[in-house]
Structures are given as structure tokens and as C-alpha cells.
mmCIF file of C-alpha atoms in Angstrom:
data_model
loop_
_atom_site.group_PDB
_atom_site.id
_atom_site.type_symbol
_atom_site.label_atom_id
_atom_site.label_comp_id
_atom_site.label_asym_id
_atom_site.label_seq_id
_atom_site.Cartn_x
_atom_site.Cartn_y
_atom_site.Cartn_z
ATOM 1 C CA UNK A 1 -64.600 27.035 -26.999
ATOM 2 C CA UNK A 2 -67.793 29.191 -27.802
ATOM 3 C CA UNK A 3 -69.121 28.824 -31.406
ATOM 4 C CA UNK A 4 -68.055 32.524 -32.107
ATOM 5 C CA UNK A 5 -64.719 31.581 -31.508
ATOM 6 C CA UNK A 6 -65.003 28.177 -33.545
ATOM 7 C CA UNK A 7 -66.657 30.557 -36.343
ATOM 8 C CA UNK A 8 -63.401 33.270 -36.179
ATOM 9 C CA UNK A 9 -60.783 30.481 -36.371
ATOM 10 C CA UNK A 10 -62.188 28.539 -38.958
ATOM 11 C CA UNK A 11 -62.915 31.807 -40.963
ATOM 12 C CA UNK A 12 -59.366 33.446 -39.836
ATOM 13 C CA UNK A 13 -57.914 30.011 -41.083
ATOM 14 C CA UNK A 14 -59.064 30.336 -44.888
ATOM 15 C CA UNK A 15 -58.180 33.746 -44.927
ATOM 16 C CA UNK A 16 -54.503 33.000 -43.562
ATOM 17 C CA UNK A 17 -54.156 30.335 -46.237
ATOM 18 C CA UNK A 18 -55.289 32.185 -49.153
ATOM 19 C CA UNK A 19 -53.122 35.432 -48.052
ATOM 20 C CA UNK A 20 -50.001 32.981 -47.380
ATOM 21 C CA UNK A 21 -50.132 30.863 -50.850
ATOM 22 C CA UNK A 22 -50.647 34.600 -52.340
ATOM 23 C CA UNK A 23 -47.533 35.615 -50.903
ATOM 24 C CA UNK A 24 -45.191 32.631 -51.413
ATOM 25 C CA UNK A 25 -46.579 32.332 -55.558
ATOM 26 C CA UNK A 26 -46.227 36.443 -55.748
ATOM 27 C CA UNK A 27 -42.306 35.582 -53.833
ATOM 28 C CA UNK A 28 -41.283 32.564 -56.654
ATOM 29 C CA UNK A 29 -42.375 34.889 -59.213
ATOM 30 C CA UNK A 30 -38.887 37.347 -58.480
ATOM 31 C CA UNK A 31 -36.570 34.435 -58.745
ATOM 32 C CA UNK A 32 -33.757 34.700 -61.009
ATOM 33 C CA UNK A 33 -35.060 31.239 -62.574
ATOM 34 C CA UNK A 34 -38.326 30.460 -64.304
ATOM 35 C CA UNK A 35 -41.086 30.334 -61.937
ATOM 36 C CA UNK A 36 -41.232 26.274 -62.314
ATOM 37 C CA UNK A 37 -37.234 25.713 -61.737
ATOM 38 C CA UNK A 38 -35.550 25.297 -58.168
ATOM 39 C CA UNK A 39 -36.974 24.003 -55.243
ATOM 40 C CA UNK A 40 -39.826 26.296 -53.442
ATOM 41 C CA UNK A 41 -37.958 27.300 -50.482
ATOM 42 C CA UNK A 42 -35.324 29.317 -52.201
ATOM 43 C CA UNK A 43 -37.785 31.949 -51.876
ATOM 44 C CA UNK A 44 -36.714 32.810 -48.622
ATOM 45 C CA UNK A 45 -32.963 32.940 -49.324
ATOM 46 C CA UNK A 46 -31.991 36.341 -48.579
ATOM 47 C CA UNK A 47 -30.436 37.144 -51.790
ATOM 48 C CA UNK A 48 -34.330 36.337 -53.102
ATOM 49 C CA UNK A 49 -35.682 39.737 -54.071
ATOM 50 C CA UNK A 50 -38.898 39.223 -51.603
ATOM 51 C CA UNK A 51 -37.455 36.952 -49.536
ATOM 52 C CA UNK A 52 -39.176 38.603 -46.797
ATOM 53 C CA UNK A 53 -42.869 38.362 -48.722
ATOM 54 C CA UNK A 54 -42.162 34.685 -49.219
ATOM 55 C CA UNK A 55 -41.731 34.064 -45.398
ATOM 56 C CA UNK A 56 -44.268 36.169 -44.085
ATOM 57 C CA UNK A 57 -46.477 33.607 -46.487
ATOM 58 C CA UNK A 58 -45.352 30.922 -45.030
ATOM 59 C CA UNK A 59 -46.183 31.881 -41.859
ATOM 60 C CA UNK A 60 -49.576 32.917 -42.401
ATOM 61 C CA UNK A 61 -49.918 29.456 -43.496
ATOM 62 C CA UNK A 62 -47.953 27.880 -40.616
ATOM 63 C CA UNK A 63 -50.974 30.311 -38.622
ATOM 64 C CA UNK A 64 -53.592 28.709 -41.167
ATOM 65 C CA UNK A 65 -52.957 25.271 -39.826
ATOM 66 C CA UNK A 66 -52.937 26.279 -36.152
ATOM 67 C CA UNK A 67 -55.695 27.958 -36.559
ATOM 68 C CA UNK A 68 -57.624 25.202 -38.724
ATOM 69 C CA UNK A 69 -56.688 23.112 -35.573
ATOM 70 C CA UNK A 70 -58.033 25.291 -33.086
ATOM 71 C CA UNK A 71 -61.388 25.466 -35.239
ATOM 72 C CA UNK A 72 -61.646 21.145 -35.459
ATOM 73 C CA UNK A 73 -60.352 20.949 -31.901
ATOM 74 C CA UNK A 74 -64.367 20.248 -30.802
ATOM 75 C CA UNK A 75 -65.442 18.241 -33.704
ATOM 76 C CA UNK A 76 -62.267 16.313 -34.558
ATOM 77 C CA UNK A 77 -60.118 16.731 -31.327
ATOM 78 C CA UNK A 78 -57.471 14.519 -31.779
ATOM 79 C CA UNK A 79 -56.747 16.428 -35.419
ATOM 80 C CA UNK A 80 -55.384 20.179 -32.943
ATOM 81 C CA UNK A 81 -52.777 18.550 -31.870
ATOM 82 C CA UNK A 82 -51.204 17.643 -35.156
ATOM 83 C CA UNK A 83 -51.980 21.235 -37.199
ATOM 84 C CA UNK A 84 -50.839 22.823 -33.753
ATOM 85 C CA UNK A 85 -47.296 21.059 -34.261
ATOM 86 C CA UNK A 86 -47.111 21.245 -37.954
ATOM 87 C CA UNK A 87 -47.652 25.029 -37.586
ATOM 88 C CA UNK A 88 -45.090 24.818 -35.386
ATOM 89 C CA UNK A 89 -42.598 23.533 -37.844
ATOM 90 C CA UNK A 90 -43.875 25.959 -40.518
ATOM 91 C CA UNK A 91 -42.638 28.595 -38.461
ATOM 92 C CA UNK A 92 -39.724 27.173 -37.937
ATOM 93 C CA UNK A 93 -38.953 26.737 -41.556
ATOM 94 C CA UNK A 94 -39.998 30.245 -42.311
ATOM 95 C CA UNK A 95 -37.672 31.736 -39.272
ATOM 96 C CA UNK A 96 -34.753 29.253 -40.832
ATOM 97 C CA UNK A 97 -34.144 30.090 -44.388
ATOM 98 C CA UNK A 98 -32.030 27.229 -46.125
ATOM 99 C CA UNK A 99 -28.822 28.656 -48.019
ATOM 100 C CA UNK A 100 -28.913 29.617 -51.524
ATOM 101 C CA UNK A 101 -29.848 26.716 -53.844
ATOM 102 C CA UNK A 102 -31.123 24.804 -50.934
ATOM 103 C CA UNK A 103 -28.814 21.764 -51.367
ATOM 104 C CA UNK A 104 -30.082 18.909 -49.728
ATOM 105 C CA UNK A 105 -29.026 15.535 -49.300
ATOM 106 C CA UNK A 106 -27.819 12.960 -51.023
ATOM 107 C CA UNK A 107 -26.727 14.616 -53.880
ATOM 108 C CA UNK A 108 -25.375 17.973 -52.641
ATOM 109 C CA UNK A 109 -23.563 19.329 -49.475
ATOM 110 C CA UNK A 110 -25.697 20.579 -46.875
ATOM 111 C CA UNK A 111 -25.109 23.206 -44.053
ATOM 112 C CA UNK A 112 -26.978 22.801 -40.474
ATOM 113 C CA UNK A 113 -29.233 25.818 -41.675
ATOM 114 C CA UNK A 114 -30.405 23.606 -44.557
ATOM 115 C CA UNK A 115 -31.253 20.343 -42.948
ATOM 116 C CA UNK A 116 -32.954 22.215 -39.901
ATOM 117 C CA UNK A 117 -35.018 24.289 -42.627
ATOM 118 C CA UNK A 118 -35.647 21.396 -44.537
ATOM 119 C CA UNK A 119 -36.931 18.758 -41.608
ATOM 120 C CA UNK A 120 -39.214 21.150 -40.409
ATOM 121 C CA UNK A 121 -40.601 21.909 -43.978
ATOM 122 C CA UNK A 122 -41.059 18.010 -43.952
ATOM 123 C CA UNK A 123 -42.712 17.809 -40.243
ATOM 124 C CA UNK A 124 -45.044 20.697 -40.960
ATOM 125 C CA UNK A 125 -45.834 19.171 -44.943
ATOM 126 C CA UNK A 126 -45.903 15.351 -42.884
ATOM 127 C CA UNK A 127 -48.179 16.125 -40.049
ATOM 128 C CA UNK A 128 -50.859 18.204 -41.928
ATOM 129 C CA UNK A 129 -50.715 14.780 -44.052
ATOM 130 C CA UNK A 130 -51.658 12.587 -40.777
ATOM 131 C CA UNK A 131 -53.730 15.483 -39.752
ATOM 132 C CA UNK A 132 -55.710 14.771 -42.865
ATOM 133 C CA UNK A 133 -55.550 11.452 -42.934
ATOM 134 C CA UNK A 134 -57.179 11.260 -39.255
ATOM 135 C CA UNK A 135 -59.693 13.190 -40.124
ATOM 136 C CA UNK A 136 -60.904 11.027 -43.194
ATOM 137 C CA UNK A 137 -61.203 8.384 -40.489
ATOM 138 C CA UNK A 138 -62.301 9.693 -37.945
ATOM 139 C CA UNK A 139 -64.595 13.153 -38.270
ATOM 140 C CA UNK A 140 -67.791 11.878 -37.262
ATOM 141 C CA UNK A 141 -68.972 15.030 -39.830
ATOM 142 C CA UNK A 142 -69.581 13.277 -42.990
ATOM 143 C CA UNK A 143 -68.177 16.400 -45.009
ATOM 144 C CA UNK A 144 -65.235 16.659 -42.848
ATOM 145 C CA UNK A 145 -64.492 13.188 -43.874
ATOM 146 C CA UNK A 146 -65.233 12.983 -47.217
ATOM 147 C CA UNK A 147 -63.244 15.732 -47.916
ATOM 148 C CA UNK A 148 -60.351 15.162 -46.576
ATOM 149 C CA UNK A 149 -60.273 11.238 -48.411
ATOM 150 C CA UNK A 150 -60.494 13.161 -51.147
ATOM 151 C CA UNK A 151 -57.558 15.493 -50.788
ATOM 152 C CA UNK A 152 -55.746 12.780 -48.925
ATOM 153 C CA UNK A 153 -56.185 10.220 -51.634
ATOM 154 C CA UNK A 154 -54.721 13.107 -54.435
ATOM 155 C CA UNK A 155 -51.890 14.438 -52.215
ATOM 156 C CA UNK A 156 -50.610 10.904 -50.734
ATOM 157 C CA UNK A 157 -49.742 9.607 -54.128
ATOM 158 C CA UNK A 158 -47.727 13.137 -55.023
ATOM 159 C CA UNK A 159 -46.007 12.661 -51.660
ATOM 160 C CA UNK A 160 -44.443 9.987 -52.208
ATOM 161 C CA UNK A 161 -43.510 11.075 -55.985
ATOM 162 C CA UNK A 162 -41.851 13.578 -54.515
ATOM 163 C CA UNK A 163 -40.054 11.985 -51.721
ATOM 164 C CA UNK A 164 -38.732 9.595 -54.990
ATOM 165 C CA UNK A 165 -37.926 12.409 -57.145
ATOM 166 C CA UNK A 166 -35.927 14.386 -54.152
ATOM 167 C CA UNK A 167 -33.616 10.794 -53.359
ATOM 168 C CA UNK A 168 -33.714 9.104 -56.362
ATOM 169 C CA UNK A 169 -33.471 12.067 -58.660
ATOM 170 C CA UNK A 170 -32.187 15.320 -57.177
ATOM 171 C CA UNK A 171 -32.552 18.916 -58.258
ATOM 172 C CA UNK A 172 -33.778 19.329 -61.462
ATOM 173 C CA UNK A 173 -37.430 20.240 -63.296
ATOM 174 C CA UNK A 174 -38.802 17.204 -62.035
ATOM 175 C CA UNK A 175 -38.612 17.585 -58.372
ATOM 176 C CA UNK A 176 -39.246 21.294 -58.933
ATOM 177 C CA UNK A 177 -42.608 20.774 -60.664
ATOM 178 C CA UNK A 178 -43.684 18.552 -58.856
ATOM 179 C CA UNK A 179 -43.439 20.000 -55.583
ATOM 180 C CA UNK A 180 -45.207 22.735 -56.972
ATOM 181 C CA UNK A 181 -47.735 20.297 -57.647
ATOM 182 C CA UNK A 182 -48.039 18.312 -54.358
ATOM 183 C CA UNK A 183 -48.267 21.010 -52.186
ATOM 184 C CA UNK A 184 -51.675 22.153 -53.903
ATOM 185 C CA UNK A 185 -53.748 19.789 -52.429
ATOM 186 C CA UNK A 186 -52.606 20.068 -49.016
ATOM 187 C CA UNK A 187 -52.973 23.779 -49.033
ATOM 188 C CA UNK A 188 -56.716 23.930 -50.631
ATOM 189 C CA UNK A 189 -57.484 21.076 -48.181
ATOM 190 C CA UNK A 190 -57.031 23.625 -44.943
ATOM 191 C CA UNK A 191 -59.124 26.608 -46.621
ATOM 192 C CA UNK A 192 -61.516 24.385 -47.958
ATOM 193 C CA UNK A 193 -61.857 22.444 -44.611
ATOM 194 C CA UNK A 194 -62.291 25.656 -42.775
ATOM 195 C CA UNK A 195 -65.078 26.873 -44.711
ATOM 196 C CA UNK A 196 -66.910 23.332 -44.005
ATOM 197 C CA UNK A 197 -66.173 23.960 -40.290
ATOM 198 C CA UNK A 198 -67.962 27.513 -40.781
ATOM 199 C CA UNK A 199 -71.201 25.727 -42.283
ATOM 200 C CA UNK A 200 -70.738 22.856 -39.810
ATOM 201 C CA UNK A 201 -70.699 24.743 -36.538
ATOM 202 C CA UNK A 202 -73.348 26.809 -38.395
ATOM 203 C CA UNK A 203 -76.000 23.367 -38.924
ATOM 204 C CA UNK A 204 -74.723 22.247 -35.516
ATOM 205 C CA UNK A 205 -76.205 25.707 -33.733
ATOM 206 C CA UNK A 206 -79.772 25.474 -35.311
ATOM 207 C CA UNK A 207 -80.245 22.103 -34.557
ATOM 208 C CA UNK A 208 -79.224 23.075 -30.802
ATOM 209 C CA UNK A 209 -81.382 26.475 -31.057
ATOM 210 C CA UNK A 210 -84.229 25.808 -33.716
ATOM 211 C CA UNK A 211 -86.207 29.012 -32.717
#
């Protein structure tokens, strides 16, 4: 891939991710409940007053990470596969909307529309975590890596709060926050990754091209 092309996918990835986290915050913001109260997804539950705003957000940022991917693919190759299949899932979990309430296991009854929306929330949330995790081991660009420890070492810990607070605790303003919360990190990881790809690719073409 050319470095103009590099350039427009790392650049077309920030601006997917900031448009898509618009969306989905402007979406919560109609829910019947406070904005910190029930689980993120029920944003896309038709009876959501812009249900259709919330998933169009969530695919932008299901496009962010493919896109993100497609802009590391030559300086952290084994990272586009990953953010290629956790896009994938994104857009699965936007086209799938769970039912209202989202009830998920073990503490409410589920339909097949809310497990299949809710696994491939978790694959896309999951592999942009590995995705980020392989790069702070293995981006031979030491912003790349640094970075990404540093969003990986915030958004690990609220993973696996969250993962706690969804078996061990349920629905409630704990899980809701907190989701809230842990998906921050991930989220400013991809634009902020993508705009160090854009001043990478950049440092990488004058050294190759000095006049």
C-alpha cells in the first residue's frame, strides 16, 4: 500500500471514530433513563428514539477499526488482521440490535437476538484489546508502542471490572457506569493511534526522500 493510501486510512480512521462516539453519546442521550443507567447497547433497540443514530455510530466505529488496521497493516502487520475481525463483529452488533433492556445472562432471560448482539459486542471490544496489546509488544515504532501500553495498561484493568460487575453483579448503576467508563480508553486509543500513524508514515517518507 502507497503512503497516500496509508495517510487516507489512518486519517479516515480518526475521523470515523470521533463521528461514531459522537453519534452513540448524542443516541444515549434520548433514552428514557438517565444518560448513566442501562447498559450502552439499548441504544439501538428500536423503541430507542435514535436508535438508528446510535447504530450508524457504531458502525463508523466498527469502520474506524478496519480502517486503523488497514493503516498499521505495513508497520504492525500482524495487528490488520485483528481490527479487520473486530470491525467485523462491530458490524455485526450494530446490524443485530439486542431486545429491549438487553437482558443478558446469568441473571435475566435472553433471546438468540441478545446473545448474538452481545458476543459480537464482546469479540469486537476483545480483539481491539489483543489488537492493542500486540501492538505494545510488538510495533517496532516506539510511539506506536508506548501508546498503546499506555491505553492497554488503563483499559485491561476496567475490562475485567466489568466482566465482574456484568456476572457477579448484573444490571444496575454499577455495570452501567462502568462500561461507560471502559470503553473510553479503547475508543481514544484507535483515533489517537491513527494520528501517530499519520506523523509516522510522515517521518518514515523524509527519511526515505530527504530532498
Amino acid at each position: 500500500m502507497s503512503p497516500g493510501r496509508v495517510r487516507w486510512a489512518a486519517g479516515a480512521a480518526v475521523a470515523a471514530a470521533t463521528a461514531g462516539t459522537g453519534a452513540v453519546v448524542y443516541a444515549l442521550g434520548a433514552l428514557p433513563e438517565p444518560w448513566l443507567r442501562g447498559y450502552v447497547s439499548e441504544g439501538g433497540v428500536a423503541s430507542s428514539p435514535r436508535h438508528l443514530v446510535y447504530r450508524a455510530g457504531i458502525v463508523l466505529v466498527a469502520a474506524a477499526l478496519v480502517l486503523l488496521g488497514t493503516a498499521l497493516r505495513r508497520l504492525v502487520p500482524f495487528v490488520f488482521a485483528l481490527l479487520v475481525m473486530a470491525g467485523g463483529f462491530g458490524a455485526v452488533s450494530a446490524a443485530v440490535s439486542c431486545t429491549p433492556g438487553c437482558p443478558l445472562p446469568p441473571y435475566e432471560a435472553s433471546t438468540a437476538k441478545d446473545l448474538v448482539h452481545a458476543g459480537a459486542s464482546v469479540g469486537a471490544v476483545g480483539l481491539a484489546m489483543v489488537a492493542m496489546g500486540a501492538v505494545a509488544l510488538i510495533a517496532l515504532q516506539p510511539a506506536l508502542r508506548r501508546t498503546a501500553r499506555v491505553f492497554f495498561a488503563v483499559s485491561l484493568p476496567l475490562m475485567l471490572a466489568l466482566v465482574f460487575g456484568l456476572l457477579a453483579i448484573g444490571r444496575g448503576l454499577f455495570t452501567s457506569v462502568l462500561e461507560r467508563v471502559a470503553l473510553v480508553p479503547p475508543v481514544l486509543w484507535i483515533a489517537v493511534t491513527g494520528l501517530l500513524a499519520l506523523r509516522v508514515i510522515d517521518i518514515d517518507r523524509r527519511e526515505r526522500d530527504p530532498g
